Amino acid sequence: MKNVNQLMQEIISISSTIESDYPELYKYLDETPFKICETNKNEICISDLEEYLKTLKEQLKDYISSHNKLNGKK
């Protein structure tokens, strides 16, 4: 299992890739659901970060796939 720092680094990395390589997709990241752990403490749950990272990866993968189809790439 990854720790918070590892997950945050991956999130930052994929967000940076989206921002630099797919700016048209980047503008929609604010709309990506992300919740903070629903506890009484102000903490971020690892499961929430994992889910957010998974969502970012899926969005990028789907975007690249559909973008390639539109441009005739496989």
Coordinates of N, CA and C in Angstrom, one line a residue, residues 10-11 14-15 18 29 32 51-61:
E10 N 2.2 11.0 -7.2 CA 1.6 10.5 -8.4 C 0.5 11.4 -8.9
I11 N -0.3 11.9 -8.0 CA -1.4 12.9 -8.4 C -0.8 14.1 -9.0
I14 N 0.6 13.2 -12.6 CA -0.4 13.0 -13.7 C -1.1 14.3 -13.9
S15 N -1.3 15.1 -12.9 CA -2.0 16.4 -13.1 C -1.1 17.3 -14.0
I18 N -1.2 16.2 -17.6 CA -2.5 16.6 -18.2 C -2.4 18.1 -18.5
L29 N -10.4 19.3 -14.6 CA -10.0 18.7 -13.3 C -10.7 19.2 -12.1
T32 N -13.6 17.2 -11.2 CA -13.4 15.8 -10.8 C -13.7 15.7 -9.3
E51 N -8.5 6.6 -4.8 CA -9.7 6.7 -5.7 C -9.5 7.9 -6.6
Y52 N -9.0 9.0 -6.1 CA -8.8 10.2 -7.0 C -7.8 10.0 -8.0
L53 N -6.7 9.3 -7.6 CA -5.6 9.0 -8.6 C -6.2 8.0 -9.7
K54 N -6.9 7.1 -9.3 CA -7.6 6.1 -10.2 C -8.5 6.9 -11.2
T55 N -9.2 7.8 -10.7 CA -10.1 8.6 -11.5 C -9.3 9.5 -12.5
L56 N -8.2 10.1 -12.1 CA -7.4 10.9 -13.0 C -6.8 10.0 -14.1
K57 N -6.3 8.8 -13.7 CA -5.7 7.9 -14.7 C -6.8 7.5 -15.7
E58 N -8.0 7.2 -15.3 CA -9.0 6.8 -16.2 C -9.4 7.9 -17.1
Q59 N -9.5 9.1 -16.6 CA -9.9 10.2 -17.4 C -8.9 10.5 -18.5
L60 N -7.6 10.4 -18.1 CA -6.5 10.6 -19.1 C -6.5 9.5 -20.1
K61 N -6.7 8.2 -19.7 CA -6.7 7.1 -20.6 C -7.9 7.2 -21.6

